[in-house]
Coordinates of N, CA and C and ligand atoms in Angstrom, one line a residue:
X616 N 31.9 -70.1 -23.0 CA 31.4 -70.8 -21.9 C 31.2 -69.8 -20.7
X617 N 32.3 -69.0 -20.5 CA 31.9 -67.9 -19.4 C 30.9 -67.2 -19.6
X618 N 30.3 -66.8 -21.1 CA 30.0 -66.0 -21.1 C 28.8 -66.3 -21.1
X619 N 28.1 -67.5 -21.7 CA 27.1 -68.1 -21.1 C 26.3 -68.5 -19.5
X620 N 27.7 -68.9 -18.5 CA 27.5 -68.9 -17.4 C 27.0 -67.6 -16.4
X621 N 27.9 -66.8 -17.5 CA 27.5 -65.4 -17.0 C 26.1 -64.6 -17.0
X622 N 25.8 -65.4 -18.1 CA 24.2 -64.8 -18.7 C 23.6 -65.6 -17.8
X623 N 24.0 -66.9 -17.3 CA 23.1 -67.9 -16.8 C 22.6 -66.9 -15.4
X624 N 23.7 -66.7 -15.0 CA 23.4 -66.8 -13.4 C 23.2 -65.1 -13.4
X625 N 23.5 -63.9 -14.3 CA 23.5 -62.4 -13.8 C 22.3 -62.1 -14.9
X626 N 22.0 -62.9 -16.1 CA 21.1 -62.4 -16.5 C 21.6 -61.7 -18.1
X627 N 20.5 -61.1 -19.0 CA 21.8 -60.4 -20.3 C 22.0 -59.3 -20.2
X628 N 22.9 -58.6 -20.1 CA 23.0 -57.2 -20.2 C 22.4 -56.0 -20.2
X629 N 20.6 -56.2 -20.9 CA 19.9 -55.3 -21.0 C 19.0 -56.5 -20.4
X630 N 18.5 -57.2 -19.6 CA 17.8 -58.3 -19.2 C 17.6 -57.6 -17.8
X631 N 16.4 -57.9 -17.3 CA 15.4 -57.9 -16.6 C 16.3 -57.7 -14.7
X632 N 16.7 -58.8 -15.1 CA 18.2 -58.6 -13.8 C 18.9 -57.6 -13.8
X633 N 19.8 -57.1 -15.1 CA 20.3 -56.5 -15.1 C 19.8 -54.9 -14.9
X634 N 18.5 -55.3 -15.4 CA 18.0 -53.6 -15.0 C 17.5 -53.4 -13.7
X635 N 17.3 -54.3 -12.7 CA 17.1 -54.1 -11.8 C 18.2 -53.9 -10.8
X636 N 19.1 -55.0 -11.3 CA 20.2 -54.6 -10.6 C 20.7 -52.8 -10.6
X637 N 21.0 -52.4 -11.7 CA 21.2 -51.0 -11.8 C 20.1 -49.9 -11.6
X638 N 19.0 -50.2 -11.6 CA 17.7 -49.1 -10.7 C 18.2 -49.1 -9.3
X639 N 18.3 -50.6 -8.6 CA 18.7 -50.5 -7.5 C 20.0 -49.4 -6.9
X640 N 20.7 -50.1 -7.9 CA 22.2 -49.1 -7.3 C 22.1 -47.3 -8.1
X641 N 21.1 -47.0 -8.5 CA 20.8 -46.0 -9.4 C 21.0 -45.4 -10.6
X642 N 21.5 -46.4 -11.5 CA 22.4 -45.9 -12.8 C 21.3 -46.8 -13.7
X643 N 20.3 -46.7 -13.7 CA 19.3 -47.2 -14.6 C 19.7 -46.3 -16.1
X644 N 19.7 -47.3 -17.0 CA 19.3 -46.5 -18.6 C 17.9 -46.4 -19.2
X645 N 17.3 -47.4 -18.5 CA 15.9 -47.2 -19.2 C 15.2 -46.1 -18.5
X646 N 14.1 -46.0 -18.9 CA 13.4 -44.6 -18.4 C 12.1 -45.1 -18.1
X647 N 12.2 -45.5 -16.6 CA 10.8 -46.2 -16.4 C 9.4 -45.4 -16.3
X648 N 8.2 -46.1 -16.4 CA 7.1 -45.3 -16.5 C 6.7 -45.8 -15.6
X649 N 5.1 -44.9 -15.1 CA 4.6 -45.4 -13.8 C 3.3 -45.3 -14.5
X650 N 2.4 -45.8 -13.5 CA 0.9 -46.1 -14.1 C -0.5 -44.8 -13.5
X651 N -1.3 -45.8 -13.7 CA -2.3 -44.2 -13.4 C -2.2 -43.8 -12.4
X652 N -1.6 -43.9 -11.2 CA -2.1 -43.2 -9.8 C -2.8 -43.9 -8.8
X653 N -3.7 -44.1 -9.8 CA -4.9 -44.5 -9.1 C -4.8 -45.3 -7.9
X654 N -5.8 -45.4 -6.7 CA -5.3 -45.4 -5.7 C -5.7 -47.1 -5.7
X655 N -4.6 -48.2 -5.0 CA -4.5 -49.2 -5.0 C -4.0 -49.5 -3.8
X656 N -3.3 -49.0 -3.3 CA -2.1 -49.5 -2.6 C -0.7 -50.4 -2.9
X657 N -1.0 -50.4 -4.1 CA 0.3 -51.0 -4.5 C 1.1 -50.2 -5.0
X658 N 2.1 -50.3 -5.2 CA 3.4 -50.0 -6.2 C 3.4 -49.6 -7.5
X659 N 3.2 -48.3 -8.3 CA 2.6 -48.5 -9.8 C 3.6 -49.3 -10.3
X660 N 2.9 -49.5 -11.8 CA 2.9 -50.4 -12.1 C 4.4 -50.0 -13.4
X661 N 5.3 -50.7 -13.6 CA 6.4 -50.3 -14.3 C 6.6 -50.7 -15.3
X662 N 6.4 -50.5 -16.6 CA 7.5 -51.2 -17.8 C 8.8 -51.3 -17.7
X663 N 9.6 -52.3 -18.0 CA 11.2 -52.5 -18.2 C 11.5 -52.7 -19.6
X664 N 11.8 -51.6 -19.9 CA 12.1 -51.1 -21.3 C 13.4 -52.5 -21.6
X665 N 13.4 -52.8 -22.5 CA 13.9 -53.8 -23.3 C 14.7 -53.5 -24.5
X666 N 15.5 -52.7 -24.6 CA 16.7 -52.4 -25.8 C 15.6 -51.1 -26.5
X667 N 16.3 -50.6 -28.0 CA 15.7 -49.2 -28.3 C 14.3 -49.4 -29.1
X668 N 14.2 -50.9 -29.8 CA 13.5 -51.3 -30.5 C 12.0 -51.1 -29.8
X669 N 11.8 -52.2 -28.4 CA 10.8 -51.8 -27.6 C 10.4 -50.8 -27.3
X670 N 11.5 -50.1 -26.3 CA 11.7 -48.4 -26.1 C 10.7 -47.8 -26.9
X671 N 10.5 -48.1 -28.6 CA 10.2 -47.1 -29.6 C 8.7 -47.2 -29.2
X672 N 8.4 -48.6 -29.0 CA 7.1 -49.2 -28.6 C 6.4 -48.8 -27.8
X673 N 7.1 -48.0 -26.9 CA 6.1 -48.1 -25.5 C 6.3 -46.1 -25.2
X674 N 6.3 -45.7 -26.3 CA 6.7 -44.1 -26.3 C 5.3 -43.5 -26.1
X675 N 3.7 -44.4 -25.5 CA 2.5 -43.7 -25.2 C 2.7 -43.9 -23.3
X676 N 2.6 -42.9 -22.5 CA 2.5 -43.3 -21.5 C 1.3 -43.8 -20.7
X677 N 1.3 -44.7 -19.5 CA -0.1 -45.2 -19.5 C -1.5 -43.9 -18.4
X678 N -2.4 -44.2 -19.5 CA -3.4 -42.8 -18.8 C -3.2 -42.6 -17.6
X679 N -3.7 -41.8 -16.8 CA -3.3 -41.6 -15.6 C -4.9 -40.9 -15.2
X680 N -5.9 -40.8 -16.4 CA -7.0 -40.3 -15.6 C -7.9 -41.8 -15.9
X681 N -7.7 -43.0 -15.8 CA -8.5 -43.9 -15.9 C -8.6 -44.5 -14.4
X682 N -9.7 -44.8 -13.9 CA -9.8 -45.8 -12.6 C -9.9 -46.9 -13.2
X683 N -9.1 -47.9 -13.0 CA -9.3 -49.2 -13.1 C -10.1 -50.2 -12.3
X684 N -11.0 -51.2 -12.8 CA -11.6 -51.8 -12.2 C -10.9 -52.4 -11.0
X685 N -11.9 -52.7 -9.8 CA -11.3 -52.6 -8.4 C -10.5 -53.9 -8.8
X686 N -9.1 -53.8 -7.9 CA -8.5 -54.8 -7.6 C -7.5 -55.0 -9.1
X687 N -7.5 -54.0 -10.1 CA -6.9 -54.1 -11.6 C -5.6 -53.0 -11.3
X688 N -4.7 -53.0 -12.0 CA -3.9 -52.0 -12.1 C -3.5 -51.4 -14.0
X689 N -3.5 -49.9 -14.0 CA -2.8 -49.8 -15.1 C -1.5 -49.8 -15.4
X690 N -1.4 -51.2 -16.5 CA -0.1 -50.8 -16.6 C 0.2 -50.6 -18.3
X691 N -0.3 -50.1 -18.9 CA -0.5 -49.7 -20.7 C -1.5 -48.8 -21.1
X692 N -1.0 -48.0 -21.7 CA -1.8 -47.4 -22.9 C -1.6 -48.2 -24.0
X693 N -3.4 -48.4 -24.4 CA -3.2 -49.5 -25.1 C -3.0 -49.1 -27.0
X694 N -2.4 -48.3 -26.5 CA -1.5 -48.1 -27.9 C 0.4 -47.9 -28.1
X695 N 0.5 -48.4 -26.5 CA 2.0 -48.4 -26.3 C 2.4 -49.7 -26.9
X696 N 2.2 -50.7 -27.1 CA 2.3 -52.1 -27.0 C 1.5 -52.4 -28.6
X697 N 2.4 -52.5 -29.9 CA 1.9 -52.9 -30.8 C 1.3 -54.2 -30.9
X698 N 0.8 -54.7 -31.9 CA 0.1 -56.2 -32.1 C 1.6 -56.7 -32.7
X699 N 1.6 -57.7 -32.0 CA 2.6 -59.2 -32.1 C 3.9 -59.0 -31.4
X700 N 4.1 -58.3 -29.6 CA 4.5 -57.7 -29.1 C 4.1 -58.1 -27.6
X701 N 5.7 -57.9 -27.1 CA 5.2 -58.6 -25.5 C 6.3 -58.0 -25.0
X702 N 6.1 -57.6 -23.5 CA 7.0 -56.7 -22.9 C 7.0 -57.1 -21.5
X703 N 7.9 -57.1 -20.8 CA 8.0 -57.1 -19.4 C 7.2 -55.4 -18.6
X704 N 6.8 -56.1 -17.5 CA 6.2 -54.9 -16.7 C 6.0 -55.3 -15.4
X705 N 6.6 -54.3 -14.4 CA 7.2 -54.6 -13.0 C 5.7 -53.8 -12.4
X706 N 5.0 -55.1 -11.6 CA 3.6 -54.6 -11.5 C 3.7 -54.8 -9.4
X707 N 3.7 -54.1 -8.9 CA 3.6 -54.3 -7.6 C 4.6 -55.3 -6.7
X708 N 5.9 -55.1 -7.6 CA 6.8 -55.9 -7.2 C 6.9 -57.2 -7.8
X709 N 6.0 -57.4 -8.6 CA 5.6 -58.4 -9.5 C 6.1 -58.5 -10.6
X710 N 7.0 -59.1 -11.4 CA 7.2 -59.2 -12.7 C 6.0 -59.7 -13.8
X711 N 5.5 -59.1 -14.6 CA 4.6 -59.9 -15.9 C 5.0 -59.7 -17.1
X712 N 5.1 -60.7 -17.9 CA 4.5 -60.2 -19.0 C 3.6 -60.1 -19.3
X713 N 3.4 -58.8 -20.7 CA 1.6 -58.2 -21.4 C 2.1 -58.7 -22.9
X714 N 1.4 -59.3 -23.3 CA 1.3 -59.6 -24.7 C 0.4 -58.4 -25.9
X715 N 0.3 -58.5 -26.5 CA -0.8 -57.9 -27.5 C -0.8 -59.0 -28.9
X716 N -1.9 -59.5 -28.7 CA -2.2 -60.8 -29.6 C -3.0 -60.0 -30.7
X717 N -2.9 -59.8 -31.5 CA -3.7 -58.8 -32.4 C -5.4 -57.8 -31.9
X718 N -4.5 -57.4 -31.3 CA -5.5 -56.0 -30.5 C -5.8 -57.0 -29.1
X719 N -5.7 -57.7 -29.0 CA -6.3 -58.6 -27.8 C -5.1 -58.4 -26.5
X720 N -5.0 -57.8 -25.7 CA -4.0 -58.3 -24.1 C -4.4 -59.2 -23.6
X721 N -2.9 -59.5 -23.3 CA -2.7 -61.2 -22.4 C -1.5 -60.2 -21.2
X722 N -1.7 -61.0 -20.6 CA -1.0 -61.2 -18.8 C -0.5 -62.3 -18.6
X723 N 0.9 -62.5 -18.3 CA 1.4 -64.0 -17.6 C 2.2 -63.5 -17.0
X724 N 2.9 -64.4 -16.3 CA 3.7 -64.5 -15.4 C 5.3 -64.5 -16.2
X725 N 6.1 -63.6 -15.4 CA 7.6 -63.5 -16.9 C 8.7 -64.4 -16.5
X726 N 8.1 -65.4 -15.6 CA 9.2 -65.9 -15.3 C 8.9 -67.6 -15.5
X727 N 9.5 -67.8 -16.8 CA 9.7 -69.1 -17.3 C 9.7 -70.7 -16.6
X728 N 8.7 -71.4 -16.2 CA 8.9 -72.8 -15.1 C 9.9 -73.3 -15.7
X729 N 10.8 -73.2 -16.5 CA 11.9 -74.3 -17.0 C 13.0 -74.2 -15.7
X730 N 13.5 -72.7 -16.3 CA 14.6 -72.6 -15.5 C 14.9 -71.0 -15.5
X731 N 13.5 -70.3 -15.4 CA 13.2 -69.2 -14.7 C 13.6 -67.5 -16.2
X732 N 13.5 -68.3 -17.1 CA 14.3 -67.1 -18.4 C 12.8 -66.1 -18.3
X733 N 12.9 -64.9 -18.6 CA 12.1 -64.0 -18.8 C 11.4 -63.9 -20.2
X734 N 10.4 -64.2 -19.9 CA 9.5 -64.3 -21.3 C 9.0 -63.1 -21.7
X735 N 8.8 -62.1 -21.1 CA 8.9 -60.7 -22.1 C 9.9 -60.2 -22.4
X736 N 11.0 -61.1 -22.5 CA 12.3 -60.6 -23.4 C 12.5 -62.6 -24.5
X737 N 11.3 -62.8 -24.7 CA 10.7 -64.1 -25.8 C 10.2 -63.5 -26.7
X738 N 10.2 -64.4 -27.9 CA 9.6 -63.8 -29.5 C 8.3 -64.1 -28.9
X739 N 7.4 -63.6 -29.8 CA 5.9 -63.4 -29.9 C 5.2 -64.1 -31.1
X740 N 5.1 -65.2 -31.3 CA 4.3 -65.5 -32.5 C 2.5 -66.0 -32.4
X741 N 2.0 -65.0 -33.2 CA 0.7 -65.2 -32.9 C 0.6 -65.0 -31.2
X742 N -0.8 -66.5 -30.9 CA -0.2 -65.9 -29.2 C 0.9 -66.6 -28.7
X743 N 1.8 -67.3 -29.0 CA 2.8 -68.2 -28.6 C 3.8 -67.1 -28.3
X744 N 4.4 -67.7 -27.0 CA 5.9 -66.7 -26.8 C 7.0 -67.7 -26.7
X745 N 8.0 -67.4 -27.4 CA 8.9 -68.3 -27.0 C 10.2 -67.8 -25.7
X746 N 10.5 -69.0 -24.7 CA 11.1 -68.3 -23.9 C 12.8 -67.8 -24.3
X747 N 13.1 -66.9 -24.4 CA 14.2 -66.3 -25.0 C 15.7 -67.3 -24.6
X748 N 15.9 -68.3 -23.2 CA 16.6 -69.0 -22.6 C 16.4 -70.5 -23.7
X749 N 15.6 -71.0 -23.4 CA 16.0 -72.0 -24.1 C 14.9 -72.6 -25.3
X750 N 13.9 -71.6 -25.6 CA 13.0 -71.4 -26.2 C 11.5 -72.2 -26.2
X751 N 11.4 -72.6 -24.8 CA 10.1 -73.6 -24.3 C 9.2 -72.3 -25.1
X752 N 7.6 -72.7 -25.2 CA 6.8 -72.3 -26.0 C 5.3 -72.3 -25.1
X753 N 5.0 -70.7 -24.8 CA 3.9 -70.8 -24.1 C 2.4 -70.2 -24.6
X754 N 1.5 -70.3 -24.8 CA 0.4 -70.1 -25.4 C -0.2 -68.9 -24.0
X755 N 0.0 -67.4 -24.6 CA -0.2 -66.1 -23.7 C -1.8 -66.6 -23.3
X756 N -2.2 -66.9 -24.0 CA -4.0 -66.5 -23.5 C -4.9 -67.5 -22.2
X757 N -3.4 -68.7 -22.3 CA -3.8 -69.4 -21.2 C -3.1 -70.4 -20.6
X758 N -1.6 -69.8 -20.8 CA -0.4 -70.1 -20.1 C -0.3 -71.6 -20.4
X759 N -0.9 -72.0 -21.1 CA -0.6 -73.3 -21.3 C 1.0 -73.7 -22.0
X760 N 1.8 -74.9 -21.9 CA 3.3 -74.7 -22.1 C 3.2 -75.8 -23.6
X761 N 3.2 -75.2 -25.1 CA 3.5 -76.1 -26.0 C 4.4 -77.3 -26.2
X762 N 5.4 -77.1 -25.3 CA 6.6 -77.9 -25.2 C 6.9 -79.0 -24.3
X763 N 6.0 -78.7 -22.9 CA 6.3 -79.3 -22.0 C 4.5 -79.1 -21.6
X764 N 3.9 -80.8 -21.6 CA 2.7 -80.3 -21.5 C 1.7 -80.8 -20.3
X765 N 2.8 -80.6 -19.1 CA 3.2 -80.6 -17.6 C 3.6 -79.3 -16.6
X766 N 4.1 -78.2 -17.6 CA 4.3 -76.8 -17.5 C 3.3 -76.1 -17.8
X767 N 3.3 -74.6 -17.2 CA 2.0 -74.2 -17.2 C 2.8 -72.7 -16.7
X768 N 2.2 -71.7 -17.1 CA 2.7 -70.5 -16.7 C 1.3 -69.7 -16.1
X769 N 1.6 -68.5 -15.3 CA 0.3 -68.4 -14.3 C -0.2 -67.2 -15.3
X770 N -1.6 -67.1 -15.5 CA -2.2 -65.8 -16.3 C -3.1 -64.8 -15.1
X771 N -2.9 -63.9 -15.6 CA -3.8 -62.6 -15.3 C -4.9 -62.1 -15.6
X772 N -5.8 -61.6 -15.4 CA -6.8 -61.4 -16.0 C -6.7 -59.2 -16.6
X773 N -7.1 -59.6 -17.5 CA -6.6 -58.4 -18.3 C -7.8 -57.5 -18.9
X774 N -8.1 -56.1 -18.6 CA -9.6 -55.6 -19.0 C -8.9 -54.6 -19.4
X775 N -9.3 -53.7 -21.0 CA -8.9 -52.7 -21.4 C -10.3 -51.9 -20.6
X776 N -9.6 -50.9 -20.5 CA -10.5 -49.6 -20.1 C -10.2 -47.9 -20.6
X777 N -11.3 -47.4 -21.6 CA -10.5 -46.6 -22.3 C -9.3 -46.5 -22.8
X778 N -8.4 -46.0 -22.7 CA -7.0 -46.4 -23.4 C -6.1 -47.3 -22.5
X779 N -6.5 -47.5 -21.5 CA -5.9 -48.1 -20.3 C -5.7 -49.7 -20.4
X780 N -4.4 -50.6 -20.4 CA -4.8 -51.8 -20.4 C -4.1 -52.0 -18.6
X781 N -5.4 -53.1 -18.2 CA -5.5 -53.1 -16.7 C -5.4 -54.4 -16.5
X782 N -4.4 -55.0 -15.3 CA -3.8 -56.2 -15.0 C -4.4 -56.7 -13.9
X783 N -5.0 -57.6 -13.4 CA -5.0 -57.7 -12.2 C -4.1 -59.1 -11.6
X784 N -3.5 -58.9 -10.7 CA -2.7 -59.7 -10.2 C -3.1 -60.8 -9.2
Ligands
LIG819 S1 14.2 -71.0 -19.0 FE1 14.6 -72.7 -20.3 S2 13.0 -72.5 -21.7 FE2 12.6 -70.9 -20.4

């Protein structure tokens, strides 16, 4: 029971809270990446590495000579992110999930309407992500909620550009 409540409210261990928490205070283990450069004005764009498994996944960094279409950000090389695979990525202070639907990217929003669980730390079937907390069911391509069909999760619009996959928020 503690240790549930614990997860409730601090998040899991290697969970999206927790790594933020520890960037903040500086003892990060993941090894964040940053995005193309390119001039935005925002904040590049971050992956939050997700245990070693993911890690292995996201071992292409994202181009850094691509301009993204105005108003888009890079945040993938779109060979970092296998097909049937979804990852969190800290995009201008923004949390998203990026899916990869069989060569296809998706963009949503990583933060669960139920009761807020992080959906790029959810399984990936087909486009369906399930939320890792209590496993509501969201359809990436158009945030629509399988489970609750009253819920709705927010999407992004997503343009590959040469190796570049580009978010716009
Ligand atoms: S937080 Fe409960 S299903 Fe996502």
């Amino acid at each position: 029971m503690y240790t549930f409540l614990k997860t409730l409210l601090l998040g899991r261990p290697e969970g999206l809270r927790s790594r933020l928490r520890a960037r903040i205070h500086g003892s990060c283990k993941a090894s964040p990446q940053t995005a193309s450069g390119a001039p935005s004005g925002k904040a590049p764009a971050s992956p939050v590495v997700e245990g070693a498994e993911k890690s292995l996944a996201l071992k292409k960094e994202p181009p850094r000579d691509v301009t993204p279409p105005d108003g888009y950000e890079v945040v993938l090389h779109k060979d970092a992110l296998e097909a049937g695979r979804i990852i969190e990525i800290i995009i201008g202070g923004t949390a998203i999930a990026v899916a990869n639907v069989d060569g296809s990217f998706h963009a949503i929003s990583n933060t669960c309407p139920h009761a807020e669980g992080p959906l790029g730390e959810g399984t990936l079937d087909g486009s369906v992500v399930a939320c890792p907390y209590h496993g509501w069911q969201f359809d990436v391509r158009d945030g629509s909620c399988k489970t609750n069909p009253y819920a709705k999760v927010t999407t992004y619009p997503v343009q590959v550009v040469g190796n570049a996959v580009c978010v716009k928020l």
